[in-house]
Coordinates of C-alpha atoms (C1' of nucleotides) in Angstrom, one line a residue:
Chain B
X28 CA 23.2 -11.9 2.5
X29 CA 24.3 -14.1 4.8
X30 CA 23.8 -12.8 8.7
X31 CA 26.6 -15.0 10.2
X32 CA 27.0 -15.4 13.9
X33 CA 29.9 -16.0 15.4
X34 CA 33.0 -18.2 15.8
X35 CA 32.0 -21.9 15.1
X36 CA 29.2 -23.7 15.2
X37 CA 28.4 -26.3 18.2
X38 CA 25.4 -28.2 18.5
X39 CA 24.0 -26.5 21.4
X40 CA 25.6 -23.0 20.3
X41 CA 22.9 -23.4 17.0
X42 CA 20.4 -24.2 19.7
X43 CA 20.4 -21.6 21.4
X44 CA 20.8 -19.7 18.0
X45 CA 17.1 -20.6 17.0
X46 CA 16.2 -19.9 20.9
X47 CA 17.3 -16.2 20.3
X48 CA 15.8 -16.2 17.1
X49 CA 11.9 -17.5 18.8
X50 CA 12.6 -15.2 21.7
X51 CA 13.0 -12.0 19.4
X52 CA 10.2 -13.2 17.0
X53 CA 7.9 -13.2 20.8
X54 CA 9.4 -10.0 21.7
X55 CA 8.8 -8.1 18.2
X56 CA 5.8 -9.5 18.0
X57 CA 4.9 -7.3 21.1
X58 CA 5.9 -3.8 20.3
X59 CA 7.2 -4.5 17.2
X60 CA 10.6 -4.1 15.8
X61 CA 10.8 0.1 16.9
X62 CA 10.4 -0.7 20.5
X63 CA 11.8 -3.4 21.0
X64 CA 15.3 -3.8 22.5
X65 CA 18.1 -6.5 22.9
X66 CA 17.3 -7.0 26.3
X67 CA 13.8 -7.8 25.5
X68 CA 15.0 -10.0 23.2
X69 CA 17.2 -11.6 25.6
X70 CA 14.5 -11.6 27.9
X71 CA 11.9 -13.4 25.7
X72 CA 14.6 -15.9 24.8
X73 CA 15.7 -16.6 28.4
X74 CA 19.4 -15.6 27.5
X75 CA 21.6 -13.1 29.4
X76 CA 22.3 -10.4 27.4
X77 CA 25.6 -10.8 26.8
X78 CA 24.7 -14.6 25.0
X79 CA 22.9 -12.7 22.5
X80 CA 26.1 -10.8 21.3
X81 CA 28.1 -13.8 21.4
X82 CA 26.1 -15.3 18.8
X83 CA 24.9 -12.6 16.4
X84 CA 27.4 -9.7 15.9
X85 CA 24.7 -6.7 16.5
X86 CA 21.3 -6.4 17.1
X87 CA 21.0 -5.7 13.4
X88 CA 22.7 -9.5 12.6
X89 CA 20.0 -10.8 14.8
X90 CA 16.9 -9.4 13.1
X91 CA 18.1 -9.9 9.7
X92 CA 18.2 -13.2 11.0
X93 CA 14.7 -13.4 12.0
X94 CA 13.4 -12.2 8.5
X95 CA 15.2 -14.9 7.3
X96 CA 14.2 -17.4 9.5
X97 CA 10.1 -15.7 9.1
X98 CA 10.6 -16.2 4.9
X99 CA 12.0 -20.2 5.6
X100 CA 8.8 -20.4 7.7
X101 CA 6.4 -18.8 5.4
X102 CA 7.8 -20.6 2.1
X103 CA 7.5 -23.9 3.9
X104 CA 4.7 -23.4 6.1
X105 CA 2.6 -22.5 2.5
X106 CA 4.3 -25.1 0.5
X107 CA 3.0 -28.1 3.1
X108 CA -0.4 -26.7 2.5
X109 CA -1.2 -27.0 -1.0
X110 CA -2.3 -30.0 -2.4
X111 CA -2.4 -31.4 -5.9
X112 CA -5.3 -29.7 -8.5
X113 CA -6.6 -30.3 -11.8
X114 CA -5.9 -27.3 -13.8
X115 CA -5.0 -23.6 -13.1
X116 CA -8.2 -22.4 -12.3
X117 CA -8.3 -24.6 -9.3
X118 CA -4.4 -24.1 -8.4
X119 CA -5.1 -20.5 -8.1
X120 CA -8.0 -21.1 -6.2
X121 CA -6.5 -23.6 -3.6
X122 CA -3.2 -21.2 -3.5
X123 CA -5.4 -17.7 -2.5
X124 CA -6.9 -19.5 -0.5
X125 CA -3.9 -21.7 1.3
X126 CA -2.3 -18.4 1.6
X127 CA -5.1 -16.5 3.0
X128 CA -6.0 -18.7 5.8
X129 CA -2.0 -19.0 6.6
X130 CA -1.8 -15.3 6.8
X131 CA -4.9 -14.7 8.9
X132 CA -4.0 -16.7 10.9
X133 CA -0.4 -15.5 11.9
X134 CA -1.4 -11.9 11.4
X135 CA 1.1 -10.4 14.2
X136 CA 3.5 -12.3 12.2
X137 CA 2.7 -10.9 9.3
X138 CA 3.3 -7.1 10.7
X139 CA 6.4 -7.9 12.1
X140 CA 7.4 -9.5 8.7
X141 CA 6.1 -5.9 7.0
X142 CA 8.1 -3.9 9.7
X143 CA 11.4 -6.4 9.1
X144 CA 10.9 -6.1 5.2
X145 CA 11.3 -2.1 5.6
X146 CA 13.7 -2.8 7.9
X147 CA 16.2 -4.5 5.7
X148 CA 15.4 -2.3 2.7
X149 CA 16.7 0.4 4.7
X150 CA 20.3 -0.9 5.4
X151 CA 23.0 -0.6 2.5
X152 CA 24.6 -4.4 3.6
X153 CA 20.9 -6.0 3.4
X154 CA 18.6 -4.3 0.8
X155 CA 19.1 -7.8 -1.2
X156 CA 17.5 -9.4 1.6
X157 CA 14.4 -7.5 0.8
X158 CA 14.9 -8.9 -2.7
X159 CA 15.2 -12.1 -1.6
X160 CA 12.2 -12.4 0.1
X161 CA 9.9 -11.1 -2.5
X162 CA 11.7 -13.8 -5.0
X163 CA 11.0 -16.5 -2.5
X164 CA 7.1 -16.2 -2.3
X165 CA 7.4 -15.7 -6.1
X166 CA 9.0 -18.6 -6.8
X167 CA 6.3 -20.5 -4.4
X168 CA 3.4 -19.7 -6.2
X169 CA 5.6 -19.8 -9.9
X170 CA 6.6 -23.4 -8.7
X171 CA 3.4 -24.5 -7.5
X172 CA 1.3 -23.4 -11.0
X173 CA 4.1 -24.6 -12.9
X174 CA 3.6 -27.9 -11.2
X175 CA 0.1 -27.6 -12.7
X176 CA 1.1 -26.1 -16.1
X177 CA 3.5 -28.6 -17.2
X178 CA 0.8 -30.8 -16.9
X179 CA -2.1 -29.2 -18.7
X180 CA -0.3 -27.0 -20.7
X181 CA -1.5 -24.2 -19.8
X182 CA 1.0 -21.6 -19.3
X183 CA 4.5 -21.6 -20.0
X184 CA 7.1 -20.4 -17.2
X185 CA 7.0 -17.1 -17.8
X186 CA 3.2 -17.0 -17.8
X187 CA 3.6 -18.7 -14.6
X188 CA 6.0 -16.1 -12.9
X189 CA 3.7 -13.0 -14.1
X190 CA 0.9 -15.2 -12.3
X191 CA 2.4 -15.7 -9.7
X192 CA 2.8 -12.1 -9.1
X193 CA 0.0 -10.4 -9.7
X194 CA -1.1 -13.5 -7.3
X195 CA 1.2 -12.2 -4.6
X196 CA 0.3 -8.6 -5.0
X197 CA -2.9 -9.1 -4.4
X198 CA -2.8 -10.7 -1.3
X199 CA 0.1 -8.2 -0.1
X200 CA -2.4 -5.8 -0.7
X201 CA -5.6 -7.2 0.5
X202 CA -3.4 -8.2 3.7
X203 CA -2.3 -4.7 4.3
X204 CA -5.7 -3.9 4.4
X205 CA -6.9 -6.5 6.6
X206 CA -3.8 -4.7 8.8
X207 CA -5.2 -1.3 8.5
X208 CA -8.9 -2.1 9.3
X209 CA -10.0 -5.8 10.1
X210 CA -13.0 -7.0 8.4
X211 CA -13.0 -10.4 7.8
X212 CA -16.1 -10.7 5.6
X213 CA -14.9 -8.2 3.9
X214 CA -11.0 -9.5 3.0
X215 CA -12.9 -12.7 2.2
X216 CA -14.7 -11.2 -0.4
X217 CA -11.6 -9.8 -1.8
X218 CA -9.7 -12.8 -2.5
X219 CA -12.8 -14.4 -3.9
X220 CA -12.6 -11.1 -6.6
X221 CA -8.4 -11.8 -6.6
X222 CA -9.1 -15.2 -7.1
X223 CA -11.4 -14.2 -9.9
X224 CA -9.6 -12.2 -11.4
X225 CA -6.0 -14.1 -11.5
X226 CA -8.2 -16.9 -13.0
X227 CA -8.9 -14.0 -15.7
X228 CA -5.7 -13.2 -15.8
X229 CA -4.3 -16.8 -16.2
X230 CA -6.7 -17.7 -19.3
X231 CA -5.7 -14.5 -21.2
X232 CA -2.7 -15.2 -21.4
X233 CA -3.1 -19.3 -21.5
X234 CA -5.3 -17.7 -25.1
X235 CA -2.2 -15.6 -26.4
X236 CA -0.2 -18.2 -26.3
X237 CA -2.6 -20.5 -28.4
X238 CA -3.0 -17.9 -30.7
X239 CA 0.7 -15.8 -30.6
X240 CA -0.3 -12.4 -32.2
X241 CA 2.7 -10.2 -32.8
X242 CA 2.2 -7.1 -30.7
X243 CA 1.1 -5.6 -27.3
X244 CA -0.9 -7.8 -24.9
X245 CA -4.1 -7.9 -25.0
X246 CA -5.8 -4.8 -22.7
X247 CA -9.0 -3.5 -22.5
X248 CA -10.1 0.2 -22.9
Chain I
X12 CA -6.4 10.5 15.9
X13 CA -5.2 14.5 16.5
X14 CA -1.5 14.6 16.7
X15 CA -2.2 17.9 18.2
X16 CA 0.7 20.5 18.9
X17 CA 0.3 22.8 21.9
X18 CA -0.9 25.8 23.0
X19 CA -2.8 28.0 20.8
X20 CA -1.7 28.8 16.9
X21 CA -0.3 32.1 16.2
X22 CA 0.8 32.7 12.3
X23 CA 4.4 31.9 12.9
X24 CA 3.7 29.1 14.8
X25 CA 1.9 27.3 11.9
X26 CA 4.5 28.2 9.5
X27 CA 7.3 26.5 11.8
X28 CA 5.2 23.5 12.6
X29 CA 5.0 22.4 8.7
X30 CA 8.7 23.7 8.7
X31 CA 9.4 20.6 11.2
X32 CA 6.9 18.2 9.6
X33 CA 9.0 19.1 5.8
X34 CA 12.1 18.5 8.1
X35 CA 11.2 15.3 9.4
X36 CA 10.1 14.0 5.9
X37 CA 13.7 15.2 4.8
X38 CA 15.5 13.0 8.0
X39 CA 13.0 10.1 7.7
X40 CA 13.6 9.9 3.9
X41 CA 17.3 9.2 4.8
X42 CA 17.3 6.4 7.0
X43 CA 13.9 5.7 7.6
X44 CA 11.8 5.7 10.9
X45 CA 13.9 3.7 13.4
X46 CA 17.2 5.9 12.3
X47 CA 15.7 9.0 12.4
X48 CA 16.1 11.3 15.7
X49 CA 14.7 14.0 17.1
X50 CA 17.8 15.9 17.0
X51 CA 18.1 14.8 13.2
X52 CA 14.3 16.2 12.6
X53 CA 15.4 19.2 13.8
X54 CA 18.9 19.9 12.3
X55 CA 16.8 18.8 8.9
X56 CA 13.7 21.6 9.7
X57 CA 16.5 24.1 11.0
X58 CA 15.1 24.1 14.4
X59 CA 16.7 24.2 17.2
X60 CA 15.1 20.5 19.4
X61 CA 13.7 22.6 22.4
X62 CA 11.9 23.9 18.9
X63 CA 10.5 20.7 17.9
X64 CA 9.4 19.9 21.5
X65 CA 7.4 23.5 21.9
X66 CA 5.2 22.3 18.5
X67 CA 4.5 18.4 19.5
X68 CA 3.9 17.2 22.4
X69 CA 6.5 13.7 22.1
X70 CA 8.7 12.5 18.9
X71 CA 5.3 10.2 18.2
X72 CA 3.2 12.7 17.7
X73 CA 5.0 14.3 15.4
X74 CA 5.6 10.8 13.3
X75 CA 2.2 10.8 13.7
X76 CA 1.8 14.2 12.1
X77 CA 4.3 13.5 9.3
X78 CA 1.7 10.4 8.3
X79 CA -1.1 12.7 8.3
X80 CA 0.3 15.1 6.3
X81 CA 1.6 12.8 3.9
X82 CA -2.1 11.3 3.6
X83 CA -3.6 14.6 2.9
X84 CA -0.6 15.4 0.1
X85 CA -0.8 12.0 -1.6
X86 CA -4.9 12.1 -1.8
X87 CA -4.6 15.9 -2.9
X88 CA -2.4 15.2 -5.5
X89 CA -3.7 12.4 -6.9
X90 CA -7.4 13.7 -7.3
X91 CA -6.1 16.5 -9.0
X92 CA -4.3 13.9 -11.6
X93 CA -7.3 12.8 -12.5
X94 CA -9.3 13.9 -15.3
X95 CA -13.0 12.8 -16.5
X96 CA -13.8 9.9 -18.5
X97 CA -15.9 8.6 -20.8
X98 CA -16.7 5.2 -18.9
X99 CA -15.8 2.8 -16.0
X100 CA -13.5 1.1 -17.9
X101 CA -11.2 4.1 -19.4
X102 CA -11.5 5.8 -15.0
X103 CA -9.9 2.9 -14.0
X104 CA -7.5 2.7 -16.6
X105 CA -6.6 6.5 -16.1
X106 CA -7.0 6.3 -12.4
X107 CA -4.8 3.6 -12.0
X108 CA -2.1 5.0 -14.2
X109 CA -2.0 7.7 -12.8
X110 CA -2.0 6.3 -9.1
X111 CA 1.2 4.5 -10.4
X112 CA 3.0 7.5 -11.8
X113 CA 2.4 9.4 -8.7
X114 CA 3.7 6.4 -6.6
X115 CA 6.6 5.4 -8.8
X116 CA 8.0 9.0 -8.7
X117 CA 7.6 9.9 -4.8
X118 CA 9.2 6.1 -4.4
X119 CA 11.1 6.8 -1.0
X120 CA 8.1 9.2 0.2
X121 CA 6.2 5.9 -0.3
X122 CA 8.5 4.2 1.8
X123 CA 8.7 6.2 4.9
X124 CA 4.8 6.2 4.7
X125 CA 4.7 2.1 5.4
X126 CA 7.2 2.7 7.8
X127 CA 4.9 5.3 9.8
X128 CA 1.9 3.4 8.9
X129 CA 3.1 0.5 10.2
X130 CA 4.4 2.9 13.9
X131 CA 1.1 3.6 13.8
X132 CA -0.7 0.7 14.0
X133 CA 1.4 -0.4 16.5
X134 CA 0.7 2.0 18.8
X135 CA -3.1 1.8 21.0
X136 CA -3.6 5.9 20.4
X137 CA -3.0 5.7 17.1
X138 CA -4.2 2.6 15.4
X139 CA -7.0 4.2 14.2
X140 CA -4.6 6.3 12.3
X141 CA -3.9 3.1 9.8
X142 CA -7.3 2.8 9.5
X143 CA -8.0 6.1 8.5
X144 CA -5.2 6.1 6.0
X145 CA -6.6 3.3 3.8
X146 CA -10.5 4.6 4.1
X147 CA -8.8 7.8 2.4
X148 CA -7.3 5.7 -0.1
X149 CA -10.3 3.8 -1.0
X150 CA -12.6 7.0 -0.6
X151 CA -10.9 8.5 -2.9
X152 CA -10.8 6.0 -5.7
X153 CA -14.5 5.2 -4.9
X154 CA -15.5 8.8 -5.5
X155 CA -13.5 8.9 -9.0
X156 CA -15.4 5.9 -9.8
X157 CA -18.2 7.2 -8.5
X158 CA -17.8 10.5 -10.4
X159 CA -18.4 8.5 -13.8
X160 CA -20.9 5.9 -12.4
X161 CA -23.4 8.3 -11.3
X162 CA -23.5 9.2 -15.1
X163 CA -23.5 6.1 -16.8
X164 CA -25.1 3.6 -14.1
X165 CA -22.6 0.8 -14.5
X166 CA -21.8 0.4 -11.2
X167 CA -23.9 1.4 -8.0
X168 CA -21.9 3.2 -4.7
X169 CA -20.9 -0.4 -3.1
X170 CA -19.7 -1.4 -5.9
X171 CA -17.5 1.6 -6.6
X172 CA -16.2 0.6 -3.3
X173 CA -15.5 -2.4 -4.1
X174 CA -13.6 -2.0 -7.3
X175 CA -11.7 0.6 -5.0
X176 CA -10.2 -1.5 -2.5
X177 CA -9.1 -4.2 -5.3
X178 CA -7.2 -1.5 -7.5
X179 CA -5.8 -0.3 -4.0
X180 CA -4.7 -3.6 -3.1
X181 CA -3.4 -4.3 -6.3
X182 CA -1.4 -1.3 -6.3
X183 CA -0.1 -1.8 -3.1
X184 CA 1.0 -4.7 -3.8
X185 CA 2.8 -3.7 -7.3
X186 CA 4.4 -1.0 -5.4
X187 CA 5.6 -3.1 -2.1
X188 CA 7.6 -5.6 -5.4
X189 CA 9.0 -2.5 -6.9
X190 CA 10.2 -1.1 -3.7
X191 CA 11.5 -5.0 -2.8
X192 CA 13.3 -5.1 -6.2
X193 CA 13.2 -2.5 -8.7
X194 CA 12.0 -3.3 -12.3
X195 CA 10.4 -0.5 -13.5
X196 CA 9.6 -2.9 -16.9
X197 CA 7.9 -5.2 -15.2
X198 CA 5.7 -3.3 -12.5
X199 CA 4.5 -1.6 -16.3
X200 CA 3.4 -4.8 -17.2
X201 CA 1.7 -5.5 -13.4
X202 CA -0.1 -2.5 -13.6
X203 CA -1.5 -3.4 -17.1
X204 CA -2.5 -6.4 -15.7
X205 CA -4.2 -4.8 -13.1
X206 CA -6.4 -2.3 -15.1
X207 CA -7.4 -5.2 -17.2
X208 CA -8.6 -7.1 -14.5
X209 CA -9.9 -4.4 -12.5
X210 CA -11.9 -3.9 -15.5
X211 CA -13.1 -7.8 -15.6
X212 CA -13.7 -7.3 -12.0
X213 CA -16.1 -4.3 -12.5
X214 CA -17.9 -5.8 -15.5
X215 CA -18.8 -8.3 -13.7
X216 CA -20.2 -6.6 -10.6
X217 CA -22.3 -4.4 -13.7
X218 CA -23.6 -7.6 -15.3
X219 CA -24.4 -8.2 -11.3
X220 CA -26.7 -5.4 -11.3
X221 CA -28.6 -5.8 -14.3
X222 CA -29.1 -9.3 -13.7
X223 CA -29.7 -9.6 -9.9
X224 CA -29.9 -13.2 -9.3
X225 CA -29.7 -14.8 -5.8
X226 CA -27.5 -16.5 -4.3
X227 CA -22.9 -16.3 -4.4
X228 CA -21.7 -13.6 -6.4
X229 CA -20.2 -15.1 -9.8
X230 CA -16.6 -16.8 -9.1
X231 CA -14.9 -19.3 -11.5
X232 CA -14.0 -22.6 -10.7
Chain D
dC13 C1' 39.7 -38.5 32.0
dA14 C1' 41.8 -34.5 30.1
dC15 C1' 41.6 -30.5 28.0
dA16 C1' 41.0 -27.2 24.3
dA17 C1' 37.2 -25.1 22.2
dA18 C1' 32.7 -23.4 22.7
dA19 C1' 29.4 -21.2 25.3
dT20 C1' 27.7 -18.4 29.0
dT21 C1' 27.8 -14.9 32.4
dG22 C1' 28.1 -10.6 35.4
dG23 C1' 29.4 -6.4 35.2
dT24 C1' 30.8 -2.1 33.0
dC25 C1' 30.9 1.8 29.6
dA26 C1' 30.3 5.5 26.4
dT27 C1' 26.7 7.3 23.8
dT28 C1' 22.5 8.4 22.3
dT29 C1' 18.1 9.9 23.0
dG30 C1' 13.7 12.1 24.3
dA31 C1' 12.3 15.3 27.3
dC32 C1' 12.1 19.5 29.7
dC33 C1' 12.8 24.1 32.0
dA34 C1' 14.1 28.7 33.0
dA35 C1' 15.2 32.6 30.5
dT36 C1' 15.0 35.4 26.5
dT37 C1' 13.2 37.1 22.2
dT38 C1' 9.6 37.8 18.9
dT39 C1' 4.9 38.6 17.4
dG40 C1' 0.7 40.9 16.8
dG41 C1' -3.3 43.2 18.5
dT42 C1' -4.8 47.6 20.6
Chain Z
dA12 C1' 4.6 52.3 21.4
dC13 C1' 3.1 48.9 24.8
dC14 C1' 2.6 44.5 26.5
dA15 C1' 0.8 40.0 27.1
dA16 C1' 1.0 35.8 24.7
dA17 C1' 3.5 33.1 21.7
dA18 C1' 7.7 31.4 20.2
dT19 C1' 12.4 30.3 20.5
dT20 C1' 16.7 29.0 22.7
dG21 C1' 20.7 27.1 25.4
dG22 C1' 21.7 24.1 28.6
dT23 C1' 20.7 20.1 31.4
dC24 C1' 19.2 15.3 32.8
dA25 C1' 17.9 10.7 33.7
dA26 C1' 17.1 6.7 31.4
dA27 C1' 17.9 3.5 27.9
dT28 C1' 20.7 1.1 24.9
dG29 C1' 24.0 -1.5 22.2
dA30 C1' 28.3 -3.2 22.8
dC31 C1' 31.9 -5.5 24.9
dC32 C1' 35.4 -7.9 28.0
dA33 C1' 37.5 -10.7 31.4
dA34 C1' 36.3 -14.6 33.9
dT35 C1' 33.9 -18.8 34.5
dT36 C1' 31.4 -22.9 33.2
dT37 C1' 30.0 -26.3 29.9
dT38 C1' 30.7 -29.3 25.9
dG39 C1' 32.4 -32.9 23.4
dT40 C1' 36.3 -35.2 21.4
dG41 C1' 40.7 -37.7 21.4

DNA sequence: CACAAAATTGGTCATTTGACCAATTTTGGT
DNA sequence: ACCAAAATTGGTCAAATGACCAATTTTGTG
């Protein structure tokens, strides 16, 4: 998992690490991750080229980094922004709509995250990084409800995980429509129906729990 | 948005030109996009390149071909999958089943088509190509919906549309976790999750109709 | 300050890659 | 069968690209 540089670490060598790192992240962001080339890289990070191989092995190395360093970003970035709530109703509510407003707002991000995602799930030695990711935004929105649950009650922490990710696959897939065709209106109206629906969701199973019936879950139809 | 070839189309030609296209899906599927060469298009069609380079103008027209043609395939084979219903509630519980089933067994198909989708939107010519990719997608779950609607009035043609885009997104989603980290168990449960709420989601837009009142659309919380 | 380790740099290299062209072969209509 | 158009092919090319090394400069620690 881990996409080591090189030799030891200095404190200005792990400066210029993170300079690399927000030069490529400018650089893929134009292009994206297909066109783009280490000397744009070094380029966007004001580096000679030959700096950028002395601290990340291959041009591989380096973006792996960058997905890393773009999932450290988002976690944090969404963690910062949600506050505290009463119940799970309005934790799912503040969450869509925390995460929303961060991803609209750092749409080019966003693609370049997509194209990185693919990237990694392409290569034999990084596939788990792919993984990784998806388990980190999971575990956001399972720690954040939980945070809430524990509380009221309302959910135990597995109820909280399955949540969480019919939470995060709705936004994936709302985002990858807001990539495909923007229409802001239109996205907004979507996560009003996700948030709707996740609050459906939530309750259902916040209900089997009060009253365990042996069985199948409960589904419509 | 044409990805045209060149000159005019004899028989052969045609045959040769989805002879490359099946090639390249072979040499993308192995690898993915950014791996994949001309040379390996080629070898994987049979072709010799000089070939490749008579039928497409540039390597990115052909990627851009490949997307098209794996459009047209997935919305083909999905409407045929799909069989009538009694209601709304049983189409999008059929619909969405069988959305999954087709996705979960063409999984590396699926992969190479974020991949091109995302080569798309990155480049100016063929944005529009993304665009066009989802209005197919959501078209064509609209008009299944549609297809039962029109007979038993629950839901009107915006609505249909709608209820589309939030089974797409949720499948999307689903399907970008499965493809991050495999669990065929759980993405089960997801989709079952989905339909239910998809369900909720187009009840309510029904109960919408026969009760227009003014004013925000109903949303918990 | 001294000096070893760390960091940076200019320059070079072998390959890969997409593109293309002149020449040849195949196709299909008459 | 004839022949123009279509299709295919081998061979070539310039550019781009990732990698790397020997040499030099900078850092920071005793």
């Amino acid at each position: 998992m881990t996409t080591a540089g090189r030799e030891q670490v200095g404190a200005k060598g792990e400066r210029t690490r993170r300079q690399i790192i927000e030069g490529a992240l400018q650089a893929l962001g134009t292009g994206g991750v297909a066109a783009t080339t280490t000397r744009d890289i070094a380029a966007g990070a004001g580096v000679r080229l030959a700096t950028l191989h002395y601290h990340f092995d291959s041009k591989s190395a380096l973006l792996l980094a960058v997905l890393e360093h773009l999932i450290d970003e988002t976690t944090s970035a969404l963690r910062e922004e949600t506050g505290d709530t009463a119940d799970i109703a309005a934790c799912i509510r503040e969450s869509l709509h925390a995460g929303w407003r961060y991803l609209t707002l750092t749409l080019e991000l966003q693609i370049v995250q997509y194209e990185l995602t693919l990237y990694a799930l392409r290569r034999d030695d990084a596939a788990g990084l792919a993984a990784y990711q998806y388990d980190a935004y999971i575990k956001l929105y399972q720690d954040i409800l939980q945070g809430v649950a524990a509380r009221t009650g309302e959910l135990d922490a597995a109820g909280c995980a399955d949540v969480a990710r019919f939470m995060l696959a709705g936004i994936d897939g709302l985002l990858l429509q807001e990539l495909a065709k923007p229409n802001k209106a239109r996205s907004s109206r979507g996560i009003e129906a996700l948030i709707a629906a996740t609050q459906g969701f939530a309750s259902g199973l916040a209900n089997d729990r009060e009253t365990p019936k042996a069985g199948t879950r409960a589904t419509r139809g």
